[in-house]
PDB file of C-alpha atoms and ligand atoms in Angstrom:
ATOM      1  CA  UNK A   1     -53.980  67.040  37.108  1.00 55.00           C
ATOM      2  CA  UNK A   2     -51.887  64.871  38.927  1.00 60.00           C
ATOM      3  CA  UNK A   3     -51.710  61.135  37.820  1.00 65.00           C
ATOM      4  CA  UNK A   4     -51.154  58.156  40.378  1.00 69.00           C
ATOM      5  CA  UNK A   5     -50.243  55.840  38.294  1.00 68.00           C
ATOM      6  CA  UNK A   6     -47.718  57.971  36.908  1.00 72.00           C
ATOM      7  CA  UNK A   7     -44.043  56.299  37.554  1.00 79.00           C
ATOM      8  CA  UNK A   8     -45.852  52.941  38.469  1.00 84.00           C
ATOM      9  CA  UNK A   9     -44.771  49.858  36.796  1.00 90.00           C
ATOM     10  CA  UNK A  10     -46.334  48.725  33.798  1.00 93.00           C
ATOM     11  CA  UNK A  11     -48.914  46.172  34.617  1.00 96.00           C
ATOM     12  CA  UNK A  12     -49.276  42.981  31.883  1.00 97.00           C
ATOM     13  CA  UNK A  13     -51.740  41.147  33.338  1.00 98.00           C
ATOM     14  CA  UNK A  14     -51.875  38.714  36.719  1.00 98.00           C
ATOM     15  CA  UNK A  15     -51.305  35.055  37.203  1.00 98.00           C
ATOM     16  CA  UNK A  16     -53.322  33.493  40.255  1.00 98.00           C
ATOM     17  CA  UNK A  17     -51.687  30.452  41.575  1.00 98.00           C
ATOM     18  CA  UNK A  18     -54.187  27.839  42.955  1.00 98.00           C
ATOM     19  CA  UNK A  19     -52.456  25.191  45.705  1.00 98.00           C
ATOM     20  CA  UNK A  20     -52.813  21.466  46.279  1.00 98.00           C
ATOM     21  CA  UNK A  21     -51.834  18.455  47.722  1.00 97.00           C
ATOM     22  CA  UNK A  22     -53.090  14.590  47.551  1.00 97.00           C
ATOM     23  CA  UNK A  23     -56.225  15.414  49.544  1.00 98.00           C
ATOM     24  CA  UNK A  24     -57.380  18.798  48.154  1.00 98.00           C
ATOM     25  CA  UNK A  25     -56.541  17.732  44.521  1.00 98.00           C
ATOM     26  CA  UNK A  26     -60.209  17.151  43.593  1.00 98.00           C
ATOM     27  CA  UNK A  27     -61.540  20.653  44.865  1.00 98.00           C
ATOM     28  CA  UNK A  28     -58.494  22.153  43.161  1.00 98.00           C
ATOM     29  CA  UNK A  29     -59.898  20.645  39.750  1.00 98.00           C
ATOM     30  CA  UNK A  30     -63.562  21.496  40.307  1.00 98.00           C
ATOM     31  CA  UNK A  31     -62.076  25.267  40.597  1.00 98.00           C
ATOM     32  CA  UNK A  32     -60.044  25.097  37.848  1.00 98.00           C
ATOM     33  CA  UNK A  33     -62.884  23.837  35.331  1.00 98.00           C
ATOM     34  CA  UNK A  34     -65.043  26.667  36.947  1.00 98.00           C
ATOM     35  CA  UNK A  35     -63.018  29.092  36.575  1.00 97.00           C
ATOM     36  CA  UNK A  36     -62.221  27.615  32.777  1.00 97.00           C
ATOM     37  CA  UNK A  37     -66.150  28.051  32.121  1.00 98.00           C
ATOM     38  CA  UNK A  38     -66.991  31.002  34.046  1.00 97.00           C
ATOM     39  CA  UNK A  39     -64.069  33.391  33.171  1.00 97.00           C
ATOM     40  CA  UNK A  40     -61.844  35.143  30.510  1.00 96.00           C
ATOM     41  CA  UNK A  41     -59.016  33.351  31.964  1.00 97.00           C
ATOM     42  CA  UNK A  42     -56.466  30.742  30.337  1.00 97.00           C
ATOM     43  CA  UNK A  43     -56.056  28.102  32.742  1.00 97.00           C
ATOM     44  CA  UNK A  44     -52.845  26.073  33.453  1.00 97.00           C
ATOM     45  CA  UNK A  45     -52.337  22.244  33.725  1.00 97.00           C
ATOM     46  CA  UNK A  46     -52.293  20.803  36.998  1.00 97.00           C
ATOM     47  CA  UNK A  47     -48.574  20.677  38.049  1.00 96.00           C
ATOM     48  CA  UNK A  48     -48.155  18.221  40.711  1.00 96.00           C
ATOM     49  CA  UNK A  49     -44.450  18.549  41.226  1.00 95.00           C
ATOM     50  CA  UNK A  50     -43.043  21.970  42.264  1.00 94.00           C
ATOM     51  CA  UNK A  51     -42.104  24.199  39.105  1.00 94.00           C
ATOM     52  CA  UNK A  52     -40.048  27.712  39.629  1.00 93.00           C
ATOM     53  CA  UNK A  53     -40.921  29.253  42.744  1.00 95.00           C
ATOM     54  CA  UNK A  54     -43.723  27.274  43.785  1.00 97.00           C
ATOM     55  CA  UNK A  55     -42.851  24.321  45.879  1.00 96.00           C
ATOM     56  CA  UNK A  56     -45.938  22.549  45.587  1.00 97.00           C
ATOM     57  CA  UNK A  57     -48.510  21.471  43.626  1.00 98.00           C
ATOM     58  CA  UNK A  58     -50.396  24.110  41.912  1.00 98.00           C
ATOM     59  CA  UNK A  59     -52.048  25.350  38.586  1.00 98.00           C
ATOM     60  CA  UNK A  60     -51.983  28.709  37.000  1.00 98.00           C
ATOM     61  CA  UNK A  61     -54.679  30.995  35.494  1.00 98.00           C
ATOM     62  CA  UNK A  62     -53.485  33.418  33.532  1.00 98.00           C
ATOM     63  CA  UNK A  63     -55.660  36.839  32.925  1.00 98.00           C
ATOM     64  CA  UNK A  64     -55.995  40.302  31.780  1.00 98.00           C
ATOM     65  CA  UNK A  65     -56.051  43.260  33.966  1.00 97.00           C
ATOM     66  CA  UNK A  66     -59.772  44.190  33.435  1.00 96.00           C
ATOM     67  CA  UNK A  67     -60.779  39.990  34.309  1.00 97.00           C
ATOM     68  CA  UNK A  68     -59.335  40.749  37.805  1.00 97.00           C
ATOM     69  CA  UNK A  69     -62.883  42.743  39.240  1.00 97.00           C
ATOM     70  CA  UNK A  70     -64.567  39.419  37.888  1.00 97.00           C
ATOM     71  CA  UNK A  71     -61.816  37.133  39.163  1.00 98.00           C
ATOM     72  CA  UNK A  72     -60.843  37.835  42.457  1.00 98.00           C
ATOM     73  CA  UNK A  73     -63.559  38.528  44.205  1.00 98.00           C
ATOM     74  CA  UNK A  74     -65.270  35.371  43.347  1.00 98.00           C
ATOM     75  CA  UNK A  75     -62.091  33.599  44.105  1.00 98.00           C
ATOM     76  CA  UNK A  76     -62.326  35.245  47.598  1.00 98.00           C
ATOM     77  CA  UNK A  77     -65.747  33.590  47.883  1.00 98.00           C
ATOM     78  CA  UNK A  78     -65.319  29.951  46.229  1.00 97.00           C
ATOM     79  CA  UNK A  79     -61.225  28.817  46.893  1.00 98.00           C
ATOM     80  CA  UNK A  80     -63.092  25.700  48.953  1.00 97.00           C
ATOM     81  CA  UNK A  81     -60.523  26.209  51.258  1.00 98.00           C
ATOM     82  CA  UNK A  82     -57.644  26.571  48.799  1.00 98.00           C
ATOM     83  CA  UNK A  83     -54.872  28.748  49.088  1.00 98.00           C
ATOM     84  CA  UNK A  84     -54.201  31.193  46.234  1.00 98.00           C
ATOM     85  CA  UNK A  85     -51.628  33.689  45.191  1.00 98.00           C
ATOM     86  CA  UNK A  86     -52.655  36.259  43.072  1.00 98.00           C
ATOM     87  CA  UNK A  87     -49.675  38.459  41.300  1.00 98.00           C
ATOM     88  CA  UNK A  88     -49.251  40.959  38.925  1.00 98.00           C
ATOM     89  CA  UNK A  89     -47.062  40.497  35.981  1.00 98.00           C
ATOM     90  CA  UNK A  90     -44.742  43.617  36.081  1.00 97.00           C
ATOM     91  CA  UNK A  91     -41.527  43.321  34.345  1.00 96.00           C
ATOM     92  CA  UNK A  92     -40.507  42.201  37.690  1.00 96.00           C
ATOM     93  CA  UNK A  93     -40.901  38.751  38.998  1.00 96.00           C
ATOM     94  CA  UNK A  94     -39.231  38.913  41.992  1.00 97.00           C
ATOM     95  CA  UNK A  95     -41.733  42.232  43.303  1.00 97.00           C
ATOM     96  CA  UNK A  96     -44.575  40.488  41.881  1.00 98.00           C
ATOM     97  CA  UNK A  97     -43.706  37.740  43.816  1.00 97.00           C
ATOM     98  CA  UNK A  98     -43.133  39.692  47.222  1.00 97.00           C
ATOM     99  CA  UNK A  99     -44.124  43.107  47.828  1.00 97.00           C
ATOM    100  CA  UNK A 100     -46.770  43.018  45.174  1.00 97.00           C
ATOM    101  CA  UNK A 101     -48.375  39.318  45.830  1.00 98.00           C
ATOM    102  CA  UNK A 102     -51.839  38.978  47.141  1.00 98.00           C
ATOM    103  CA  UNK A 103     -52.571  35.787  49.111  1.00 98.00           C
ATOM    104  CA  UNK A 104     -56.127  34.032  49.869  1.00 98.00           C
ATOM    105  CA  UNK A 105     -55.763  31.732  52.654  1.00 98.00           C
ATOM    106  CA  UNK A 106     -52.455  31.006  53.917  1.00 98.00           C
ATOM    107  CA  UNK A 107     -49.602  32.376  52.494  1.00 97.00           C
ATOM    108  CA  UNK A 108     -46.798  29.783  51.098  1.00 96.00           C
ATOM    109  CA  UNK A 109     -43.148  29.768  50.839  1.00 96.00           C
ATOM    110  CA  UNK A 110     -41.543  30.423  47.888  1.00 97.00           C
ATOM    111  CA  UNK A 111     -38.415  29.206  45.961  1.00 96.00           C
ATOM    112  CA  UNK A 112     -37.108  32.965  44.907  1.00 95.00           C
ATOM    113  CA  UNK A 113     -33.429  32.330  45.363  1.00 92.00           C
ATOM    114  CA  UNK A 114     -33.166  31.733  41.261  1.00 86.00           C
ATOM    115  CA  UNK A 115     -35.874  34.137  40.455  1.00 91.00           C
ATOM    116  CA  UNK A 116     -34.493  37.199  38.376  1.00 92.00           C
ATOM    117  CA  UNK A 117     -35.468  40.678  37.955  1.00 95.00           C
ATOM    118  CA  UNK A 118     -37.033  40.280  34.362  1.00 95.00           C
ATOM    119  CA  UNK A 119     -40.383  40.103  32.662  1.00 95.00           C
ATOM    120  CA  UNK A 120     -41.879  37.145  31.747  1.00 95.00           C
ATOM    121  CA  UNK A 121     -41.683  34.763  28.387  1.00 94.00           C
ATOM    122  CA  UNK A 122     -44.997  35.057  26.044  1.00 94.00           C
ATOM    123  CA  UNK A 123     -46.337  32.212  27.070  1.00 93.00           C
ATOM    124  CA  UNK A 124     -46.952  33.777  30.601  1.00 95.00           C
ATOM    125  CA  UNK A 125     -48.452  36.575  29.638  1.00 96.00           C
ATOM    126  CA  UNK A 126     -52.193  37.095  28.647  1.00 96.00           C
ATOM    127  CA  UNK A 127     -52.980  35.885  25.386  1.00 91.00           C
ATOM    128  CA  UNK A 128     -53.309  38.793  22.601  1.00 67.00           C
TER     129      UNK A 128
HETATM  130 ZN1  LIG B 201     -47.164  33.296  38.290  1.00 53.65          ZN
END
């Protein structure tokens, strides 16, 4: 029986990154409490100035690999507008920023020049 996730990377969960500025900042908080209520996700503060490789504003939800069937596809339907990256959380952050990153709406441009080749810290990662 051949196996095709055999020799894949290990898969820890996925962070999707919801975008902002001034003028979007109050659908980007509707979607964040919805998503807060709605889903078995751990939502992020609201960062308004850029943090790692994300040079603008944004907020994190953080999730488990069996939340993304739930997740995603009602992201696809509700992001108001929004544009989202969706990643997996490897024990690669520069793949699962590039060749592995899903974008909703328009895809942004990001900061990887200090990014290493490494997992992530706990806090990242799904809770237990
Ligand atoms: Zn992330």
């Amino acid at each position: 029986m051949t196996d095709a996730s055999a020799g894949a990377p290990t898969l820890h969960g996925y962070h999707a990154h919801v975008y902002y500025d001034q003028e979007t900042l109050p659908r980007a908080e509707r979607l964040r409490e919805t998503l807060a209520a709605n889903f078995l996700v751990q939502v992020g503060r609201l960062n308004d100035a850029p943090l790692g490789p994300h040079p603008v504003s944004q907020f994190a939800a953080i999730f488990e690999t069996n939340a993304f069937e739930k997740v995603i596809p009602w992201l696809m339907l509700n992001r108001d507008g929004l544009d989202i990256l969706i990643h997996p959380l490897t024990d690669d952050m520069v793949d699962d920023h590039t060749v592995y990153a899903l974008w909703l709406g328009s895809q942004i441009q990001l900061k990887l020049d200090t990014m290493q080749r490494r997992g992530y810290s706990a806090a990242l990662l799904p809770a237990a």
